[in-house]
Short mmCIF file of C-alpha atoms in Angstrom, two decimals:
data_model
loop_
_atom_site.label_atom_id
_atom_site.label_comp_id
_atom_site.label_asym_id
_atom_site.label_seq_id
_atom_site.Cartn_x
_atom_site.Cartn_y
_atom_site.Cartn_z
CA MET A 1 0.00 0.00 0.00
CA ASN A 2 1.43 3.35 -0.94
CA GLU A 3 0.93 5.45 2.18
CA GLY A 4 2.15 8.51 0.35
CA ALA A 5 -0.75 8.39 -2.07
CA MET A 6 -3.30 8.35 0.78
CA SER A 7 -1.84 11.13 2.89
CA GLY A 8 -0.80 13.30 -0.05
CA ASP A 9 2.84 13.37 1.13
CA ALA A 10 5.69 12.76 -1.30
CA PRO A 11 6.51 9.03 -1.49
CA ALA A 12 9.76 7.78 0.04
CA HIS A 13 10.71 5.85 -3.11
CA PRO A 14 11.09 7.12 -6.67
CA VAL A 15 7.86 7.31 -8.63
CA PRO A 16 7.48 4.18 -10.75
CA ARG A 17 7.09 4.53 -14.51
CA ARG A 18 3.55 3.27 -14.29
CA HIS A 19 2.59 6.54 -12.58
CA HIS A 20 3.97 8.49 -15.52
CA ARG A 21 1.97 6.23 -17.81
CA SER A 22 -1.13 6.87 -15.69
CA ALA A 23 -0.65 10.58 -16.00
CA SER A 24 -0.21 10.21 -19.75
CA ALA A 25 -3.31 8.05 -19.90
CA LEU A 26 -5.30 10.66 -18.03
CA LEU A 27 -4.27 13.38 -20.43
CA LEU A 28 -4.87 11.24 -23.49
CA ALA A 29 -8.29 10.21 -22.24
CA THR A 30 -9.16 13.81 -21.55
CA THR A 31 -8.05 14.79 -25.03
CA ALA A 32 -10.13 12.02 -26.57
CA LEU A 33 -13.19 13.00 -24.60
CA ALA A 34 -12.74 16.54 -25.84
CA PHE A 35 -13.95 15.09 -29.14
CA ALA A 36 -17.23 14.16 -27.49
CA PRO A 37 -18.95 17.20 -29.03
CA LEU A 38 -18.63 15.39 -32.38
CA ALA A 39 -21.34 13.12 -31.09
CA GLN A 40 -23.93 15.90 -30.93
CA ALA A 41 -27.31 14.71 -32.10
CA HIS A 42 -27.65 17.77 -34.29
CA LEU A 43 -24.50 18.90 -35.98
CA SER A 44 -25.09 22.48 -36.83
CA ALA A 45 -22.87 24.37 -39.20
CA GLY A 46 -22.50 26.99 -36.47
CA ASP A 47 -20.61 24.77 -34.01
CA GLY A 48 -17.37 24.66 -35.98
CA GLY A 49 -17.74 28.34 -36.70
CA SER A 50 -18.25 29.00 -32.98
CA PHE A 51 -15.01 27.22 -32.13
CA LEU A 52 -13.06 29.09 -34.78
CA GLY A 53 -14.71 32.33 -33.72
CA GLY A 54 -13.65 31.75 -30.15
CA LEU A 55 -10.17 30.78 -31.27
CA GLN A 56 -9.87 33.92 -33.37
CA HIS A 57 -11.21 36.42 -30.85
CA PRO A 58 -8.20 36.78 -28.51
CA VAL A 59 -5.91 37.28 -31.52
CA SER A 60 -8.27 39.69 -33.23
CA GLY A 61 -6.46 42.72 -31.88
CA LEU A 62 -2.74 43.42 -31.50
CA ASP A 63 -3.45 45.17 -28.20
CA HIS A 64 -4.82 41.89 -26.79
CA VAL A 65 -2.00 39.79 -28.23
CA LEU A 66 0.73 42.02 -26.82
CA ALA A 67 -0.69 41.92 -23.31
CA LEU A 68 -1.35 38.17 -23.33
CA VAL A 69 2.13 37.32 -24.56
CA CYS A 70 3.67 39.80 -22.12
CA VAL A 71 1.93 38.09 -19.18
CA GLY A 72 3.68 34.86 -20.17
CA ILE A 73 7.06 36.60 -20.55
CA TRP A 74 6.77 38.32 -17.18
CA GLY A 75 5.71 35.07 -15.54
CA ALA A 76 8.80 33.36 -16.98
CA GLN A 77 10.98 36.19 -15.65
CA LEU A 78 9.45 35.88 -12.19
CA GLY A 79 9.83 32.10 -12.23
CA PRO A 80 7.75 29.52 -10.37
CA PRO A 81 5.12 29.75 -8.94
CA ALA A 82 4.29 32.96 -10.84
CA LEU A 83 5.22 31.11 -14.04
CA TRP A 84 1.99 29.14 -13.90
CA ILE A 85 -0.14 31.15 -11.48
CA LEU A 86 -0.29 34.22 -13.73
CA PRO A 87 -1.52 32.18 -16.74
CA ILE A 88 -4.13 30.70 -14.41
CA THR A 89 -5.22 34.09 -13.08
CA PHE A 90 -5.49 35.93 -16.38
CA PRO A 91 -7.89 33.61 -18.28
CA LEU A 92 -10.04 33.14 -15.21
CA VAL A 93 -10.43 36.82 -14.46
CA MET A 94 -10.71 37.58 -18.17
CA ALA A 95 -13.65 35.18 -18.33
CA CYS A 96 -15.26 37.14 -15.48
CA GLY A 97 -14.74 40.32 -17.48
CA GLY A 98 -16.22 38.57 -20.49
CA PHE A 99 -19.21 37.56 -18.37
CA LEU A 100 -19.76 41.19 -17.36
CA GLY A 101 -19.48 42.29 -20.97
CA LEU A 102 -21.92 39.62 -22.09
CA ILE A 103 -24.60 40.53 -19.56
CA GLY A 104 -24.22 44.21 -20.40
CA VAL A 105 -22.56 45.61 -17.29
CA PRO A 106 -20.78 48.77 -18.44
CA LEU A 107 -17.08 49.24 -17.74
CA PRO A 108 -15.83 52.72 -18.61
CA GLY A 109 -12.43 53.23 -20.15
CA THR A 110 -12.04 49.69 -21.51
CA GLU A 111 -9.76 50.70 -24.37
CA ILE A 112 -7.66 52.86 -22.06
CA GLY A 113 -7.37 49.99 -19.60
CA ILE A 114 -6.24 47.63 -22.36
CA ALA A 115 -3.66 50.12 -23.60
CA LEU A 116 -2.39 50.71 -20.06
CA SER A 117 -2.01 46.96 -19.58
CA SER A 118 0.44 46.80 -22.50
CA ILE A 119 2.33 49.84 -21.20
CA LEU A 120 2.64 48.55 -17.65
CA LEU A 121 3.39 44.93 -18.53
CA GLY A 122 5.94 46.02 -21.15
CA GLY A 123 7.55 48.28 -18.55
CA LEU A 124 7.69 45.46 -15.99
CA VAL A 125 9.41 43.18 -18.52
CA LEU A 126 11.77 45.97 -19.64
CA THR A 127 12.87 46.80 -16.09
CA ARG A 128 12.76 43.16 -14.91
CA THR A 129 10.69 44.26 -11.95
CA ARG A 130 9.92 41.59 -9.41
CA LEU A 131 6.73 41.98 -7.44
CA ALA A 132 5.27 39.87 -4.67
CA LEU A 133 3.03 37.13 -6.05
CA PRO A 134 -0.25 38.52 -4.64
CA VAL A 135 0.54 41.95 -6.08
CA ALA A 136 1.43 40.43 -9.45
CA MET A 137 -1.83 38.47 -9.46
CA LEU A 138 -3.80 41.60 -8.56
CA LEU A 139 -2.19 43.60 -11.32
CA VAL A 140 -2.68 40.92 -13.96
CA GLY A 141 -6.24 40.32 -12.81
CA ALA A 142 -7.10 44.02 -12.99
CA PHE A 143 -5.98 44.18 -16.60
CA ALA A 144 -7.66 40.91 -17.47
CA ILE A 145 -11.04 42.40 -16.55
CA PHE A 146 -10.68 45.04 -19.25
CA HIS A 147 -9.59 42.54 -21.88
CA GLY A 148 -12.39 40.15 -21.04
CA HIS A 149 -15.03 42.87 -20.98
CA ALA A 150 -13.96 44.06 -24.43
CA HIS A 151 -14.32 40.53 -25.81
CA GLY A 152 -17.65 39.88 -24.11
CA ALA A 153 -19.22 43.11 -25.29
CA GLU A 154 -18.23 42.37 -28.90
CA LEU A 155 -19.84 38.95 -29.11
CA THR A 156 -22.72 38.41 -31.53
CA PRO A 157 -25.54 35.90 -31.16
CA GLY A 158 -25.57 32.57 -32.88
CA GLY A 159 -23.36 29.54 -32.48
CA ASN A 160 -22.57 27.29 -29.58
CA ALA A 161 -21.54 28.72 -26.19
CA LEU A 162 -19.33 25.79 -25.19
CA TRP A 163 -17.49 25.58 -28.48
CA TYR A 164 -16.91 29.32 -28.48
CA SER A 165 -15.60 29.44 -24.92
CA LEU A 166 -13.40 26.40 -25.59
CA GLY A 167 -11.78 28.10 -28.59
CA PHE A 168 -11.46 31.34 -26.65
CA VAL A 169 -9.72 29.74 -23.68
CA ILE A 170 -7.42 27.65 -25.87
CA ALA A 171 -6.28 30.70 -27.84
CA THR A 172 -5.67 32.66 -24.63
CA GLY A 173 -3.68 29.84 -23.11
CA ALA A 174 -1.69 29.39 -26.31
CA LEU A 175 -0.69 33.06 -26.30
CA HIS A 176 0.40 32.77 -22.66
CA ALA A 177 2.39 29.66 -23.56
CA CYS A 178 4.10 31.57 -26.39
CA GLY A 179 5.03 34.27 -23.92
CA ILE A 180 6.40 31.72 -21.45
CA ALA A 181 8.42 30.04 -24.19
CA ILE A 182 9.87 33.40 -25.23
CA GLY A 183 10.47 34.37 -21.61
CA LEU A 184 12.52 31.27 -20.86
CA VAL A 185 15.47 32.81 -22.72
CA HIS A 186 16.02 35.04 -19.66
CA ARG A 187 18.38 32.33 -18.38
CA TRP A 188 21.03 33.54 -20.79
CA PRO A 189 22.61 37.02 -20.86
CA TRP A 190 21.67 37.56 -24.49
CA GLY A 191 18.15 36.42 -23.66
CA GLN A 192 17.78 39.10 -21.03
CA SER A 193 18.65 41.73 -23.61
CA VAL A 194 16.13 40.23 -26.04
CA LEU A 195 13.42 40.39 -23.40
CA ARG A 196 14.22 44.00 -22.56
CA VAL A 197 13.82 44.85 -26.24
CA ALA A 198 10.54 42.93 -26.31
CA GLY A 199 9.35 44.79 -23.23
CA ALA A 200 10.25 48.10 -24.85
CA LEU A 201 8.32 47.16 -27.99
CA VAL A 202 5.25 46.19 -25.99
CA LEU A 203 5.49 49.42 -24.01
CA THR A 204 5.73 51.43 -27.23
CA GLY A 205 2.80 49.57 -28.72
CA GLY A 206 0.77 50.25 -25.60
CA GLY A 207 1.63 53.92 -25.87
CA LEU A 208 0.34 54.01 -29.43
CA PHE A 209 -2.89 52.29 -28.44
CA LEU A 210 -3.34 54.71 -25.55
CA TRP A 211 -2.85 57.65 -27.87
CA LYS A 212 -5.42 56.17 -30.26
CA ALA A 213 -7.87 55.63 -27.41
CA LEU A 214 -7.52 59.18 -26.14
CA VAL A 215 -7.62 60.96 -29.48
CA MET B 1 3.64 -11.18 -27.82
CA ARG B 2 5.75 -8.37 -29.21
CA LEU B 3 2.75 -7.21 -31.18
CA LEU B 4 0.65 -7.07 -28.00
CA ARG B 5 3.34 -5.13 -26.18
CA ARG B 6 3.49 -2.59 -28.99
CA PHE B 7 -0.26 -2.16 -28.87
CA ARG B 8 -0.05 -0.49 -25.52
CA PRO B 9 -3.17 0.20 -23.48
CA ARG B 10 -2.55 3.95 -23.73
CA TYR B 11 -3.61 3.84 -27.39
CA LEU B 12 -6.99 2.56 -26.30
CA PHE B 13 -7.90 6.19 -25.77
CA LEU B 14 -8.51 6.29 -29.50
CA LEU B 15 -11.60 4.17 -28.88
CA LEU B 16 -12.98 6.98 -26.76
CA ILE B 17 -13.20 9.32 -29.73
CA PRO B 18 -16.85 9.12 -30.75
CA GLN B 19 -18.27 9.29 -34.23
CA SER B 20 -21.07 11.63 -35.17
CA VAL B 21 -24.56 10.53 -34.31
CA HIS B 22 -27.59 11.66 -36.22
CA ALA B 23 -30.45 10.94 -33.84
CA HIS B 24 -32.21 12.86 -31.10
CA LEU B 25 -31.16 10.22 -28.59
CA ALA B 26 -28.03 8.12 -28.94
CA SER B 27 -29.15 4.86 -30.46
CA THR B 28 -26.42 2.29 -30.08
CA GLY B 29 -28.55 -0.56 -31.27
CA PHE B 30 -27.63 -2.55 -28.15
CA GLY B 31 -30.65 -1.59 -26.09
CA ALA B 32 -31.84 1.07 -23.70
CA TYR B 33 -29.08 0.48 -21.12
CA TYR B 34 -26.33 1.23 -23.62
CA ASP B 35 -28.32 4.08 -25.14
CA GLY B 36 -28.37 5.67 -21.69
CA ALA B 37 -24.63 5.14 -21.30
CA ALA B 38 -23.94 6.69 -24.69
CA ASP B 39 -26.21 9.62 -23.89
CA VAL B 40 -23.74 10.80 -21.23
CA PHE B 41 -21.17 11.43 -23.96
CA LEU B 42 -23.56 13.65 -25.93
CA HIS B 43 -23.23 16.49 -23.45
CA PRO B 44 -19.70 17.93 -23.44
CA LEU B 45 -20.47 20.31 -20.57
CA ARG B 46 -21.42 17.38 -18.36
CA ILE B 47 -18.37 15.36 -19.39
CA ALA B 48 -16.14 18.33 -18.55
CA SER B 49 -17.89 18.63 -15.19
CA ILE B 50 -17.30 14.95 -14.36
CA LEU B 51 -13.65 15.14 -15.41
CA ALA B 52 -13.02 18.28 -13.36
CA LEU B 53 -14.61 16.91 -10.19
CA ALA B 54 -13.11 13.44 -10.49
CA THR B 55 -9.65 14.90 -11.09
CA PHE B 56 -10.00 17.21 -8.11
CA ALA B 57 -11.17 14.38 -5.85
CA GLY B 58 -8.30 12.17 -7.03
CA LEU B 59 -5.77 14.89 -6.26
CA ARG B 60 -7.20 15.29 -2.74
CA SER B 61 -7.16 11.76 -1.38
CA GLN B 62 -8.39 8.22 -1.82
CA ALA B 63 -11.29 8.84 0.57
CA ALA B 64 -12.39 11.93 -1.35
CA ALA B 65 -12.23 10.01 -4.62
CA ARG B 66 -14.27 7.17 -3.16
CA TYR B 67 -16.97 9.49 -1.81
CA THR B 68 -17.08 11.43 -5.08
CA LEU B 69 -17.43 8.24 -7.10
CA PHE B 70 -20.55 7.05 -5.31
CA CYS B 71 -22.12 10.43 -4.59
CA MET B 72 -21.72 11.65 -8.17
CA THR B 73 -23.29 8.49 -9.55
CA GLY B 74 -26.06 8.48 -6.98
CA GLY B 75 -26.79 12.15 -7.53
CA TRP B 76 -26.89 11.65 -11.30
CA VAL B 77 -29.38 8.81 -11.04
CA ALA B 78 -31.44 10.76 -8.50
CA GLY B 79 -31.50 13.81 -10.76
CA ALA B 80 -32.71 11.69 -13.66
CA LEU B 81 -35.37 10.01 -11.53
CA ILE B 82 -36.66 13.28 -10.06
CA GLY B 83 -37.64 14.22 -13.57
CA ILE B 84 -37.95 17.94 -12.95
CA ALA B 85 -37.23 19.57 -16.26
CA PRO B 86 -36.37 23.26 -16.03
CA SER B 87 -36.45 25.45 -19.09
CA GLU B 88 -33.58 25.06 -21.55
CA PRO B 89 -31.84 28.33 -20.57
CA ALA B 90 -32.05 27.45 -16.87
CA LEU B 91 -30.68 24.00 -17.63
CA SER B 92 -27.77 25.52 -19.56
CA ILE B 93 -26.94 27.92 -16.73
CA LEU B 94 -27.14 25.13 -14.15
CA GLY B 95 -24.89 23.03 -16.38
CA ALA B 96 -22.38 25.87 -16.60
CA LEU B 97 -22.45 26.25 -12.81
CA ALA B 98 -22.02 22.50 -12.39
CA LEU B 99 -18.83 22.84 -14.43
CA LEU B 100 -17.68 26.07 -12.78
CA LEU B 101 -17.73 24.81 -9.19
CA PRO B 102 -15.52 21.71 -9.57
CA ALA B 103 -13.26 23.49 -12.06
CA LEU B 104 -12.64 26.32 -9.58
CA LEU B 105 -11.90 23.81 -6.84
CA LEU B 106 -9.43 22.06 -9.14
CA ALA B 107 -7.74 25.32 -10.20
CA ALA B 108 -7.36 26.42 -6.59
CA ASP B 109 -6.42 22.90 -5.38
CA ALA B 110 -8.73 23.78 -2.50
CA PRO B 111 -8.17 21.81 0.73
CA VAL B 112 -11.65 20.31 0.84
CA ALA B 113 -12.35 17.45 3.21
CA PRO B 114 -13.69 14.18 1.79
CA TRP B 115 -17.19 14.88 3.10
CA GLY B 116 -17.05 18.26 1.32
CA CYS B 117 -16.18 16.48 -1.92
CA ALA B 118 -19.15 14.20 -1.31
CA VAL B 119 -21.50 17.17 -0.99
CA VAL B 120 -20.15 18.83 -4.14
CA ALA B 121 -20.35 15.55 -6.05
CA THR B 122 -23.96 15.04 -5.01
CA VAL B 123 -24.94 18.53 -6.12
CA VAL B 124 -23.05 18.35 -9.40
CA GLY B 125 -24.31 14.86 -10.14
CA THR B 126 -27.91 15.83 -9.43
CA ILE B 127 -27.75 18.92 -11.64
CA ASN B 128 -26.17 17.00 -14.49
CA GLY B 129 -28.59 14.13 -14.13
CA VAL B 130 -31.62 16.33 -14.63
CA PRO B 131 -33.16 15.28 -17.92
CA ASP B 132 -32.66 17.41 -20.96
CA ARG B 133 -36.15 18.07 -22.18
CA SER B 134 -35.32 20.74 -24.73
CA ALA B 135 -37.23 20.67 -27.99
CA GLY B 136 -36.92 17.41 -29.85
CA VAL B 137 -34.86 15.59 -27.24
CA GLU B 138 -36.31 12.27 -26.16
CA PRO B 139 -36.02 11.36 -22.47
CA LEU B 140 -33.96 8.39 -21.37
CA PRO B 141 -36.02 5.21 -21.22
CA MET B 142 -36.75 4.10 -17.66
CA PRO B 143 -35.13 2.38 -15.84
CA ALA B 144 -32.54 0.79 -18.14
CA GLY B 145 -31.48 4.07 -19.75
CA ILE B 146 -30.96 5.78 -16.42
CA LEU B 147 -29.00 2.84 -15.05
CA GLY B 148 -26.84 2.89 -18.16
CA ALA B 149 -26.16 6.60 -17.71
CA GLY B 150 -25.29 5.97 -14.06
CA ALA B 151 -22.91 3.20 -15.04
CA ALA B 152 -21.17 5.44 -17.58
CA VAL B 153 -20.77 8.19 -14.99
CA PHE B 154 -19.41 5.64 -12.49
CA VAL B 155 -16.82 4.33 -14.94
CA ILE B 156 -15.66 7.75 -16.13
CA THR B 157 -15.37 9.03 -12.56
CA ALA B 158 -13.53 5.92 -11.39
CA LEU B 159 -10.98 5.98 -14.22
CA THR B 160 -10.33 9.71 -13.94
CA ALA B 161 -10.05 9.74 -10.15
CA ALA B 162 -7.79 6.69 -10.21
CA ALA B 163 -5.47 8.31 -12.73
CA ALA B 164 -5.38 11.53 -10.69
CA LEU B 165 -4.64 9.56 -7.51
CA SER B 166 -1.54 8.12 -9.12
CA ILE B 167 -0.09 11.54 -9.84
CA HIS B 168 2.63 12.48 -7.41
CA ARG B 169 4.86 14.86 -9.34
CA SER B 170 4.02 18.47 -8.59
CA ARG B 171 4.52 19.35 -12.27
CA TRP B 172 1.52 17.26 -13.29
CA ARG B 173 -0.54 18.76 -10.48
CA VAL B 174 0.25 22.18 -11.91
CA VAL B 175 -0.83 21.07 -15.39
CA LEU B 176 -4.13 19.79 -14.01
CA ARG B 177 -4.69 23.02 -12.06
CA VAL B 178 -4.13 25.01 -15.25
CA MET B 179 -6.66 22.75 -17.00
CA GLY B 180 -9.07 23.40 -14.15
CA SER B 181 -8.73 27.15 -14.60
CA TRP B 182 -9.46 26.80 -18.29
CA LEU B 183 -12.55 24.71 -17.57
CA ALA B 184 -13.70 27.30 -15.04
CA ALA B 185 -13.21 30.07 -17.59
CA MET B 186 -15.29 28.03 -20.05
CA GLY B 187 -18.05 27.66 -17.47
CA ILE B 188 -18.11 31.41 -16.77
CA LEU B 189 -18.24 32.31 -20.45
CA ALA B 190 -20.89 29.67 -21.18
CA ALA B 191 -23.09 31.04 -18.37
CA GLY B 192 -22.72 34.59 -19.66
CA TRP B 193 -23.51 33.46 -23.18
CA VAL B 194 -26.74 31.80 -22.09
CA ILE B 195 -27.82 34.84 -20.10
CA ARG B 196 -27.14 37.17 -23.01
CA PHE B 197 -28.49 35.21 -25.94
CA HIS B 198 -31.41 33.21 -24.46
#
């Protein structure tokens, strides 16, 4: 009997390969079951369109893309646990913002908030600022509300809610993952310079968007 | 023997990928029991809900997984037997909430006691078991169809919780927590969508 499994403590002996296989099996099964929507009794032409629409929405604007990628880069700079907590926080809070946008709750200054997110996140990456995890989560969450609200308010009727939200979340996560992958180069001296340039570019882009929003 | 070894059990997941069905109710041709089991797979929101809760329970402890297994199944069957059929928008919102709650627990890796998992499983199972009586959808035949659905829920929950129980590396726990946050985000967006467009 593996006491470690029952109490949740780390086992005394190395983890057998069968546990890795179990984890793989879990992920593979989950992936397969993700195809369950194929078995809908009524296949409507809108379902595939809903998924693609959701997939396309987070990448529909450069202002969104810059901020999402920058969250991943900053998380990589901060290292664990921020590395994975920030990409958990952002989609979750963004979905809340999307919910508010969908039900029609107004949020003033959405475009300004989105532009400011690029400016601030780009600045944090440029200066390699390290903040306490709760503060980082608060900051990222605050910006995520604006991004989510903008997406939610732009949605049009028609299509399947689940397919759309699945595509939306996948695209958001993919952009975070891109940012994390880019951010991992901070381990090397040349990588740190690359990231500072990237941060400067994001900051500049945010400045342009802010100017557009104010004019 | 070598051929059997190459055909590893992990590739059996390919059998889980369903084909399209073109009927109001899944008709497997094997009878009402199997129709009820197949019907579980026709609702992706419910599948996601089961996976999220079973994974969470498995990550907590063996006791939590055990309680979740039986309470989820029992709640599902009870929900189907109660037969209360809310309107389609209300059903969709309840379904989204039934996904949101376990997904949030999974994302937060909340320290819930086994009895707490049992309560959540009962609620989630009951909500998901409520029959879908939207236009054109035939109810599950009683009692074989409902028993089949219960059996499918039992098997899915058992397999998922067992796999989660075997995970010890923190890296995999992180991956599952990220998945939980994505599922929670899906639940929130799906609920907002229903409120806005129905």
